[in-house]
Short mmCIF file of N, CA and C in Angstrom, two decimals:
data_model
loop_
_atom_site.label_atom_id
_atom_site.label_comp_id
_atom_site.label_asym_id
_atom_site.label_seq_id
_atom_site.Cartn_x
_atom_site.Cartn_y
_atom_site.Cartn_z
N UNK X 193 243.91 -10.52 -3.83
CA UNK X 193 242.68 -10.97 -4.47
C UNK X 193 241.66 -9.84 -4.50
N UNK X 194 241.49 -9.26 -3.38
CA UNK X 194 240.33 -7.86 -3.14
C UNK X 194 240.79 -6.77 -4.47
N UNK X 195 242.29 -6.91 -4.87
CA UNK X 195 243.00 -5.82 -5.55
C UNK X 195 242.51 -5.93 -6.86
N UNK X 196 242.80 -6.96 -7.12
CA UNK X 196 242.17 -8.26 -8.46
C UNK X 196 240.57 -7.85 -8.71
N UNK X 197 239.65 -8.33 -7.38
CA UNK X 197 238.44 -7.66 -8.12
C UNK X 197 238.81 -6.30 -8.14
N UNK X 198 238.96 -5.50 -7.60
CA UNK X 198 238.42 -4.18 -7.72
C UNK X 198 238.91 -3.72 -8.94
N UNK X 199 239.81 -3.85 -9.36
CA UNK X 199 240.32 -3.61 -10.96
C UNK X 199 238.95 -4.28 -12.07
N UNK X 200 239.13 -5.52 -11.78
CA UNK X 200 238.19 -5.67 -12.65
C UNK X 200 236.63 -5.04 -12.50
N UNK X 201 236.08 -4.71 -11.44
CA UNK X 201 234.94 -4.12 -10.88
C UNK X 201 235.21 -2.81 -11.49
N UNK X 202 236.02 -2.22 -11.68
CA UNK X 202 236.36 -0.57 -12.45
C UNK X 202 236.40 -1.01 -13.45
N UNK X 203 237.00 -1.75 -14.41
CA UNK X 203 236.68 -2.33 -15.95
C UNK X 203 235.35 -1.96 -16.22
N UNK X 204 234.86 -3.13 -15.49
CA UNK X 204 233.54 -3.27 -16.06
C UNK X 204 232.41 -1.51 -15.47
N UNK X 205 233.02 -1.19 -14.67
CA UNK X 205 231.90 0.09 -14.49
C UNK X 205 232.48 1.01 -15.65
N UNK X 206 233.72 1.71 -15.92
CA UNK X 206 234.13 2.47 -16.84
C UNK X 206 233.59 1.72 -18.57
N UNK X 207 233.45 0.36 -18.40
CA UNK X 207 233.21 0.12 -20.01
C UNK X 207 231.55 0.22 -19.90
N UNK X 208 231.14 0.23 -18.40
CA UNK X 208 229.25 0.59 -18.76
C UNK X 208 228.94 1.87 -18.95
N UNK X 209 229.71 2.71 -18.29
CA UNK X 209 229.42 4.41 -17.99
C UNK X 209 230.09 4.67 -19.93
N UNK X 210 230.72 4.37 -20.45
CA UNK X 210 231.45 4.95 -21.75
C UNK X 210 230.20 3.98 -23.03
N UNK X 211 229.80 2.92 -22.37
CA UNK X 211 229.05 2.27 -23.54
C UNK X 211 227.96 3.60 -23.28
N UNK X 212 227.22 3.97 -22.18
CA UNK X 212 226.24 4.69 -22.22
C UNK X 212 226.17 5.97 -23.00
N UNK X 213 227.20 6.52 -22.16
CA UNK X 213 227.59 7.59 -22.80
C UNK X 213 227.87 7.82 -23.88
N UNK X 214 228.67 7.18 -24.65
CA UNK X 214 228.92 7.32 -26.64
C UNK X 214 227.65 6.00 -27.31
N UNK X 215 226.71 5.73 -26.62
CA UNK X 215 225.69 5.24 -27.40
C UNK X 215 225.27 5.65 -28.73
N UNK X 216 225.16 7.35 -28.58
CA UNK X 216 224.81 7.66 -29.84
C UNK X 216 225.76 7.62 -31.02
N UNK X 217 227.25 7.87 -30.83
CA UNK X 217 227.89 7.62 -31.54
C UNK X 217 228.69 6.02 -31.61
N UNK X 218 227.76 4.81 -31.03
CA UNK X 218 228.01 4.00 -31.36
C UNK X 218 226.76 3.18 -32.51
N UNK X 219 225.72 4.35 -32.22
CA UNK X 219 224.52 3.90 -33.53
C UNK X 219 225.42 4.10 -34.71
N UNK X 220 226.05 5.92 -34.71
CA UNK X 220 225.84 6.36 -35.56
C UNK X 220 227.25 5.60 -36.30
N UNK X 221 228.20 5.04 -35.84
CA UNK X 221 229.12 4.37 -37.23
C UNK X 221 228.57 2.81 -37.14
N UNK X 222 227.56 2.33 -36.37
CA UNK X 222 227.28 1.23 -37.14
C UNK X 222 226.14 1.34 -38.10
N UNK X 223 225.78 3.01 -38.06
CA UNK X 223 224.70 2.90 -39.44
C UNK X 223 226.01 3.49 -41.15
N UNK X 224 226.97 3.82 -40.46
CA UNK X 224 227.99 4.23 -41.16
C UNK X 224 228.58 2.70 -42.27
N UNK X 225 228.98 1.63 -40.78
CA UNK X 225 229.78 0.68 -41.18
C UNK X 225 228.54 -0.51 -42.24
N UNK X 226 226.82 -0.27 -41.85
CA UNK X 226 226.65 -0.90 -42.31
C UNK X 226 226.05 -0.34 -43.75
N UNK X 227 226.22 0.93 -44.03
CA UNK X 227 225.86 1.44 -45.00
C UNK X 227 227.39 0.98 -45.88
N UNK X 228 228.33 0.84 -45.69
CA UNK X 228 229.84 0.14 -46.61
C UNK X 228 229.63 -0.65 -46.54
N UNK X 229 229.29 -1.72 -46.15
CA UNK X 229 228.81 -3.14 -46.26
C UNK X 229 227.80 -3.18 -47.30
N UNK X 230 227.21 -2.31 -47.23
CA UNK X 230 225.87 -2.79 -48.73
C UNK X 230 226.70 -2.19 -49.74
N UNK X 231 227.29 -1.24 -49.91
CA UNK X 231 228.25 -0.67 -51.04
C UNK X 231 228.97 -1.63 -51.51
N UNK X 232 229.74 -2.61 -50.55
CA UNK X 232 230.46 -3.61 -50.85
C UNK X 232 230.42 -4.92 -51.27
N UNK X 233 228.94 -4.90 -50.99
CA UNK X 233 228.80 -6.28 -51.02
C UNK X 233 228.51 -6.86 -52.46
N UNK X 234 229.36 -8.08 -52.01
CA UNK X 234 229.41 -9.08 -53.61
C UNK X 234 229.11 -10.51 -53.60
N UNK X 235 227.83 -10.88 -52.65
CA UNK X 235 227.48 -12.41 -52.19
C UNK X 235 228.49 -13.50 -52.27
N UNK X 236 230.01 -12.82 -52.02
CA UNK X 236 230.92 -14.28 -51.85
C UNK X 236 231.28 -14.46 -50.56
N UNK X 237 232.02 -15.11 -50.11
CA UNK X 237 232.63 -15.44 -48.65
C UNK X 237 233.40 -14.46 -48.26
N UNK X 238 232.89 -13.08 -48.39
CA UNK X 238 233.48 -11.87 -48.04
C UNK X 238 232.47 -11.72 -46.45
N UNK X 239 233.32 -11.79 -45.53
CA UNK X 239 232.94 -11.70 -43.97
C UNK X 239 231.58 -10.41 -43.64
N UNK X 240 231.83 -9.54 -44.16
CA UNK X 240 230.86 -8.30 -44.06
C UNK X 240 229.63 -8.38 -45.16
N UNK X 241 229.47 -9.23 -46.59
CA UNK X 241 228.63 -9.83 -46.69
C UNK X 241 227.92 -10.64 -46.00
N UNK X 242 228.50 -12.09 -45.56
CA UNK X 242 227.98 -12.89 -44.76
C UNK X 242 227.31 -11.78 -43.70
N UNK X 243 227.81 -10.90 -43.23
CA UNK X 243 227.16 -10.57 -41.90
C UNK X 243 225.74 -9.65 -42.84
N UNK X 244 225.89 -9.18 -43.59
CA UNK X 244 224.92 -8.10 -43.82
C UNK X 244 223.50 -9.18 -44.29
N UNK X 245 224.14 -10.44 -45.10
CA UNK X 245 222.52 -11.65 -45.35
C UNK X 245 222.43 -12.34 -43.93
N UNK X 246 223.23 -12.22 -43.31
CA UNK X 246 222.73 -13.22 -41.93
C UNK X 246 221.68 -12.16 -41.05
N UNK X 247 221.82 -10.80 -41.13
CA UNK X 247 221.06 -9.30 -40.33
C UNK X 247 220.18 -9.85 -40.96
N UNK X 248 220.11 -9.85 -42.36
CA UNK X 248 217.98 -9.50 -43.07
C UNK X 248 217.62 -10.79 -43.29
N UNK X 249 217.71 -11.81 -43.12
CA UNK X 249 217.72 -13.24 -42.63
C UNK X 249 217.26 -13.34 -41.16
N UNK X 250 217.75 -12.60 -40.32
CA UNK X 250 217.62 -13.46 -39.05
C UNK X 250 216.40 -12.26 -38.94
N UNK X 251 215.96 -10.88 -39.12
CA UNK X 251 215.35 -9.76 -38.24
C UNK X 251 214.50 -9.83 -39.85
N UNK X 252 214.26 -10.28 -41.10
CA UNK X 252 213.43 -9.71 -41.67
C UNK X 252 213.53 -8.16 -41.93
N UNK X 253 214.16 -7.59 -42.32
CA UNK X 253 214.79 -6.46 -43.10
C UNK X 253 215.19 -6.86 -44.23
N UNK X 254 215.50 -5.63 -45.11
CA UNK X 254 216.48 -5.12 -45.90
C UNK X 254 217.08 -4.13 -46.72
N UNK X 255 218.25 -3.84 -46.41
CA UNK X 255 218.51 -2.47 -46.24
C UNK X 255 218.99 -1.66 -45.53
N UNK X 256 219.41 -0.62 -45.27
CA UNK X 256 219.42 0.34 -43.87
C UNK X 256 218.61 0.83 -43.37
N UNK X 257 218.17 1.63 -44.38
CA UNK X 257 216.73 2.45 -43.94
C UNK X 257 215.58 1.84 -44.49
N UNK X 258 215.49 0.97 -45.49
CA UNK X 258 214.52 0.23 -46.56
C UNK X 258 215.01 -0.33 -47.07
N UNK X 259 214.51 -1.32 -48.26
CA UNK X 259 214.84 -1.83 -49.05
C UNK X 259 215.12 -1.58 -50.75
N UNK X 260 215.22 -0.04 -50.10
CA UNK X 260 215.41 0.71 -51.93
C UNK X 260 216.90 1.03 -51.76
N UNK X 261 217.75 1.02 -50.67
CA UNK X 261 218.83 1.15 -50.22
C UNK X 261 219.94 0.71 -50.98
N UNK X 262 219.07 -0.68 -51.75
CA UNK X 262 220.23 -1.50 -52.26
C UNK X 262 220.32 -0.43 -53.81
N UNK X 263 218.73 -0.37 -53.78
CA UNK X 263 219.14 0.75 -55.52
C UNK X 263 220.53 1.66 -55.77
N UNK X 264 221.06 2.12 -54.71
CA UNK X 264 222.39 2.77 -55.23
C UNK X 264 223.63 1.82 -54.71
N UNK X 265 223.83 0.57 -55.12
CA UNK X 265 224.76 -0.33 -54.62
C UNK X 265 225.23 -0.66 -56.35
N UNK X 266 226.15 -1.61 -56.35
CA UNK X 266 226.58 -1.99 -57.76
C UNK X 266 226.20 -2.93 -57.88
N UNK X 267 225.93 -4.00 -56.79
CA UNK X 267 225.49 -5.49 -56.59
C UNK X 267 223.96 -5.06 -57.29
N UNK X 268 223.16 -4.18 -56.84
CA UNK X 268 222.23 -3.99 -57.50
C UNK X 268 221.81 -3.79 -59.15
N UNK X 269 222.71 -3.07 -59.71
CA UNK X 269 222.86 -3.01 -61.41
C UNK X 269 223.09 -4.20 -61.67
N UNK X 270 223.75 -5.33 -60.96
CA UNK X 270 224.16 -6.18 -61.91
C UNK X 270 223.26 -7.73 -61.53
N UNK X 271 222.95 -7.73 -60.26
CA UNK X 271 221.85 -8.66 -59.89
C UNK X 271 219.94 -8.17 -59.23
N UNK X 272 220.14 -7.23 -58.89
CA UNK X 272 219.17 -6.41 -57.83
C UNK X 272 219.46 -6.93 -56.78
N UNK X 273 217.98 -6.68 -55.73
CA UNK X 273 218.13 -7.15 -54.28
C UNK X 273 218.50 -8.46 -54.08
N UNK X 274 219.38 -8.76 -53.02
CA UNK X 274 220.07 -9.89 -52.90
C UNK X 274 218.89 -10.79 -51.96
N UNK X 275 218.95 -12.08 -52.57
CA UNK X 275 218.44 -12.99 -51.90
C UNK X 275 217.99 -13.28 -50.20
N UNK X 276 218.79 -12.83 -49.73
CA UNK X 276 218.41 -12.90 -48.46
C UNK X 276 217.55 -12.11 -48.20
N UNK X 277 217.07 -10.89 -48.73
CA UNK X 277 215.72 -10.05 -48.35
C UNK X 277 214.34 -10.73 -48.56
N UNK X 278 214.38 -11.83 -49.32
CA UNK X 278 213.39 -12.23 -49.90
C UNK X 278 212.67 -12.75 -48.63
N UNK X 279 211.24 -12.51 -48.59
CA UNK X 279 210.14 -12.93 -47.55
C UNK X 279 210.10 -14.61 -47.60
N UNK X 280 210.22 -15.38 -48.97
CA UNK X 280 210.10 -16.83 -49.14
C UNK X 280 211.51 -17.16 -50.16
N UNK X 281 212.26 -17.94 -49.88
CA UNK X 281 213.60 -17.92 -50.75
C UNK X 281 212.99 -18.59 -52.45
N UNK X 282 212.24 -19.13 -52.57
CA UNK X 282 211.73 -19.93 -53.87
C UNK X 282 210.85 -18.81 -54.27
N UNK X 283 210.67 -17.87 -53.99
CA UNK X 283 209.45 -17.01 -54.74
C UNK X 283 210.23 -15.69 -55.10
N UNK X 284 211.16 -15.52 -55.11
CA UNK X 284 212.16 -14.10 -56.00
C UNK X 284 213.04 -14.46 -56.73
N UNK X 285 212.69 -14.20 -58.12
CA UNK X 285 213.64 -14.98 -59.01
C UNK X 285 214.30 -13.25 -59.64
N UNK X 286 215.29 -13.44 -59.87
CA UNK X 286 216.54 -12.57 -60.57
C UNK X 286 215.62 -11.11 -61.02
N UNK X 287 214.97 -11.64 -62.08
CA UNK X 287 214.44 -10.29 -62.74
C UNK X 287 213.18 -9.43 -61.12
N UNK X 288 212.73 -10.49 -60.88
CA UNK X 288 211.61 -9.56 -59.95
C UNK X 288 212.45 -8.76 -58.63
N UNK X 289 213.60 -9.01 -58.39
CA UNK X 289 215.10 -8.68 -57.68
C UNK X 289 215.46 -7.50 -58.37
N UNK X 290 215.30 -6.99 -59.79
CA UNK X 290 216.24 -6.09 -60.59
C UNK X 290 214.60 -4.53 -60.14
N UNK X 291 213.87 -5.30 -60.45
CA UNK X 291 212.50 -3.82 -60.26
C UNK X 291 212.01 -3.76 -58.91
N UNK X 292 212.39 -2.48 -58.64
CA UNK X 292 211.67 -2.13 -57.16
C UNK X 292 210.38 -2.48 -56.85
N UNK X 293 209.68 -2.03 -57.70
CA UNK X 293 208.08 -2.10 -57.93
C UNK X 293 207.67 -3.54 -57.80
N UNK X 294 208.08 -4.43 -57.96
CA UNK X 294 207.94 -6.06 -57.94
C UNK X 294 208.50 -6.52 -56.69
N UNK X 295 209.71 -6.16 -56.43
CA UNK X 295 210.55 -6.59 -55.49
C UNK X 295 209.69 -6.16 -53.94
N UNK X 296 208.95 -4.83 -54.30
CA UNK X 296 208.73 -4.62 -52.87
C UNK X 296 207.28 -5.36 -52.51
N UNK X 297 206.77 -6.02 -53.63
CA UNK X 297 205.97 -7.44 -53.32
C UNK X 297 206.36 -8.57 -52.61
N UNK X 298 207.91 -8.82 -53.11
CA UNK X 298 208.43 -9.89 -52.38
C UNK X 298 209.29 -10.18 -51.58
N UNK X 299 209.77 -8.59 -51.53
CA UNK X 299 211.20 -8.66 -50.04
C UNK X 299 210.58 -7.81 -48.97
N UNK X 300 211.39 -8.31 -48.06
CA UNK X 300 211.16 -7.20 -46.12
C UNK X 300 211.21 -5.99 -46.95
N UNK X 301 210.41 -5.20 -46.29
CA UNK X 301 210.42 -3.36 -46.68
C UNK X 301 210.97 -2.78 -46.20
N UNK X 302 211.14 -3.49 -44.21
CA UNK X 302 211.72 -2.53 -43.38
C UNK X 302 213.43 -2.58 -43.40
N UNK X 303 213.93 -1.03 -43.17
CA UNK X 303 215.19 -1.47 -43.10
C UNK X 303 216.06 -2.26 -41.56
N UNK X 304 217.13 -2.73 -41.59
CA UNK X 304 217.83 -3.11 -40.77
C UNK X 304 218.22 -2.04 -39.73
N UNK X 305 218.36 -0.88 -39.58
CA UNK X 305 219.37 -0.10 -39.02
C UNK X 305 218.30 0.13 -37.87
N UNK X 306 216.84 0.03 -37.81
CA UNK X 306 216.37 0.26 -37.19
C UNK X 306 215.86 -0.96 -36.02
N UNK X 307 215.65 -1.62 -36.76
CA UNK X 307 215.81 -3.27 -36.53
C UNK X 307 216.87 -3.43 -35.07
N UNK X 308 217.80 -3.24 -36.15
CA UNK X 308 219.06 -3.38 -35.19
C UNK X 308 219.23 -2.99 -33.75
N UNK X 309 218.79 -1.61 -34.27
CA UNK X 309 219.20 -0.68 -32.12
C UNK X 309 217.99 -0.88 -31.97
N UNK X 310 216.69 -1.32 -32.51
CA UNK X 310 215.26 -1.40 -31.40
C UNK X 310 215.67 -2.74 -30.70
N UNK X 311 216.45 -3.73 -31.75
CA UNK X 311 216.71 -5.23 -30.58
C UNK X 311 217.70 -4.88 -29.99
N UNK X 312 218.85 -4.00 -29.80
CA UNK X 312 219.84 -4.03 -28.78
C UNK X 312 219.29 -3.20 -27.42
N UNK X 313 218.53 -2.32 -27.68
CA UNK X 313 217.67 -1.55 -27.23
C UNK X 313 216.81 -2.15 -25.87
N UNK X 314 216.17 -3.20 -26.76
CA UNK X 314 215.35 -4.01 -25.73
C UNK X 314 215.82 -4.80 -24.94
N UNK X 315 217.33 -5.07 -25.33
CA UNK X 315 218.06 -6.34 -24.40
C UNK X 315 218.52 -5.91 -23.49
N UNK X 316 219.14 -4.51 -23.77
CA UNK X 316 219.75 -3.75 -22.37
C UNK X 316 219.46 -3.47 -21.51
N UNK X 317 218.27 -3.85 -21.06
CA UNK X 317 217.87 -4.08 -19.58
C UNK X 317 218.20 -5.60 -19.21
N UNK X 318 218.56 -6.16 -19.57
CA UNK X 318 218.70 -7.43 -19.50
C UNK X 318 220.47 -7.68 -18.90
N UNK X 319 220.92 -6.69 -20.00
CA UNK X 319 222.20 -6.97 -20.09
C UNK X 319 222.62 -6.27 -18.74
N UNK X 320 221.94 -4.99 -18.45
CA UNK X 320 222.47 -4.21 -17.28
C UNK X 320 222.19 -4.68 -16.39
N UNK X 321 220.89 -5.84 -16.19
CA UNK X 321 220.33 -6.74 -14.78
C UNK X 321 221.49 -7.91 -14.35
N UNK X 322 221.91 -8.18 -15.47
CA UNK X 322 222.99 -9.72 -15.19
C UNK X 322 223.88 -8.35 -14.56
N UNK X 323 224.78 -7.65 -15.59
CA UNK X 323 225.65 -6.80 -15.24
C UNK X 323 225.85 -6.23 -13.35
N UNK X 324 224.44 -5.66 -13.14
CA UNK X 324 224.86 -5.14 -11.82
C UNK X 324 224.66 -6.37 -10.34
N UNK X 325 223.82 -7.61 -11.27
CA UNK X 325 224.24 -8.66 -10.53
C UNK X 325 225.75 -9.20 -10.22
N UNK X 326 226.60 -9.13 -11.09
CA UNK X 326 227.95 -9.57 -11.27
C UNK X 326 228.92 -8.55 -10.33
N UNK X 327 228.49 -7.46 -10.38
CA UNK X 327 228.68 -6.57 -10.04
C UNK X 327 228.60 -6.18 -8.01
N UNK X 328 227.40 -6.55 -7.55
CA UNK X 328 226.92 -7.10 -6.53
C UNK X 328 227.91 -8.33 -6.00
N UNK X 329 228.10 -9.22 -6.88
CA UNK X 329 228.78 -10.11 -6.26
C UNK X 329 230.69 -10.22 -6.02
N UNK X 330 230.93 -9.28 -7.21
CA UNK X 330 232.40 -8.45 -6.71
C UNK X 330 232.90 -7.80 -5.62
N UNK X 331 231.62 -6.86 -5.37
CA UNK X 331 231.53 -6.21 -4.10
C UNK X 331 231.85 -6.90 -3.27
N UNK X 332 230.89 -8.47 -3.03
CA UNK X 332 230.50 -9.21 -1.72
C UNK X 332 231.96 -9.71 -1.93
N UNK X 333 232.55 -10.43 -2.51
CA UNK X 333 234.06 -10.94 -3.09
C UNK X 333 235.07 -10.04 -2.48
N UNK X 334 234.88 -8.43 -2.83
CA UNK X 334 236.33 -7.69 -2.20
C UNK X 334 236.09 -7.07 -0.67
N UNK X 335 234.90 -7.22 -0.57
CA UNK X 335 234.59 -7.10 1.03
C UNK X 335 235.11 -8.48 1.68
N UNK X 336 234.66 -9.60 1.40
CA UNK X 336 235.25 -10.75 2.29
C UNK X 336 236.76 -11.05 1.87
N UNK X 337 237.09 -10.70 1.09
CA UNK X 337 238.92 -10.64 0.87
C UNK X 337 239.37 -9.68 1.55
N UNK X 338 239.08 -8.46 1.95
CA UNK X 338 239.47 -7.68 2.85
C UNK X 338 239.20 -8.28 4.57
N UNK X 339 238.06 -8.61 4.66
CA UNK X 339 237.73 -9.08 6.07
C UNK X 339 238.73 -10.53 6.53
N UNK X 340 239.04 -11.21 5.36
CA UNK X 340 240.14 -12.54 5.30
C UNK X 340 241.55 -11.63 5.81
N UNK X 341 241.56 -10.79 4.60
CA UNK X 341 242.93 -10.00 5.01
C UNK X 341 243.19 -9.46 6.08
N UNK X 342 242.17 -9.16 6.81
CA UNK X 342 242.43 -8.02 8.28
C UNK X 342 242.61 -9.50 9.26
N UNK X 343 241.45 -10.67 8.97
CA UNK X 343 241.45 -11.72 10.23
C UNK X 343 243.26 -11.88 10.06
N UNK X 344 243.45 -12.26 8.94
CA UNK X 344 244.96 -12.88 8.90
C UNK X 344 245.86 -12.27 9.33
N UNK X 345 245.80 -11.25 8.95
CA UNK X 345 247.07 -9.93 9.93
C UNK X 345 246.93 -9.51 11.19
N UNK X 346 246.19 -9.97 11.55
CA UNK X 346 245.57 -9.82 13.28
C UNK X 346 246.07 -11.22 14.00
N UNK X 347 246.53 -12.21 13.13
CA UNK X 347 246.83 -13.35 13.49
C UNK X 347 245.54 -13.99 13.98
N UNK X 348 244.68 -14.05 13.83
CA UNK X 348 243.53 -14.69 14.29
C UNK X 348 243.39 -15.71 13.54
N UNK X 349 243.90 -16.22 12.86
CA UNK X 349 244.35 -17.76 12.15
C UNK X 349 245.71 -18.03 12.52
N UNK X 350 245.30 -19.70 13.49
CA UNK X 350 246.90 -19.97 13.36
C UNK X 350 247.21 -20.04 12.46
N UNK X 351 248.47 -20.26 12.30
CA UNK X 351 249.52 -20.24 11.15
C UNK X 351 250.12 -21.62 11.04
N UNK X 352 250.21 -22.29 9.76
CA UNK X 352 250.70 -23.68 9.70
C UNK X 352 251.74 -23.58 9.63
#
């Protein structure tokens, strides 16, 4: 059992020390992955759509860096900015979607990408407080599985 945590107690320290460490290159392909997602996107039940209107929906963005972002997309030539940027869903109708100049009356300005790592940003103290709690309590776990293990091999428990 002590063997059991400690494996998992190294999991979890090697996947905190490697999240830290390639942080920056874990911004940098999700500003990658979500810059193909706006390239791609075609408002149907395509999974990486859904995720890219559920981002500027839930954080008020749109875009990566802004909301002119969508200007070099194809979804853009043929509809403009997609609905979900819109500040009020009943107040952006199609054409005021196709002109920047209008649109940036009625959609989020800011982009997502920034959005994004300032809220993961802020949680990670959060995440690392539960974390080295869990962590704390593995310890206490493979210390008293060892102290079980030594009473028992000492015979200091009868034996049924």
């Amino acid at each position: 059992y002590a063997m059991l945590l400690s494996l998992i107690f190294l999991i979890v320290l090697v996947a905190a020390v490697v999240g830290f460490v390639f942080r920056h290159e874990i911004k940098t392909n999700f500003e990658s992955n979500l810059n193909l997602a706006l390239r791609d996107y075609n408002a149907t039940t395509d999974r990486h759509s859904e995720a890219v209107d559920t981002i500027q929906r839930t954080l008020h963005c749109c875009g990566v860096q802004n909301y002119s972002d969508w200007e070099r997309t194809e979804y853009f030539t043929q509809r403009g900015i997609p609905q979900s940027c819109c500040k009020s869903q009943g107040d952006c109708s199609e054409e005021d979607l196709k002109d920047l100049s209008k649109a940036k009356l009625k959609v989020f300005v800011d982009g997502c990408f920034f959005l994004v790592t300032s809220t993961m940003e802020s949680k990670m103290g959060i995440v690392a407080g539960i974390s080295f709690g869990i962590a704390c309590f593995q310890l206490v776990g493979i210390i008293l599985a060892c102290c079980l293990s030594q009473y028992i091999t000492n015979n200091q428990y009868e034996m049924v």
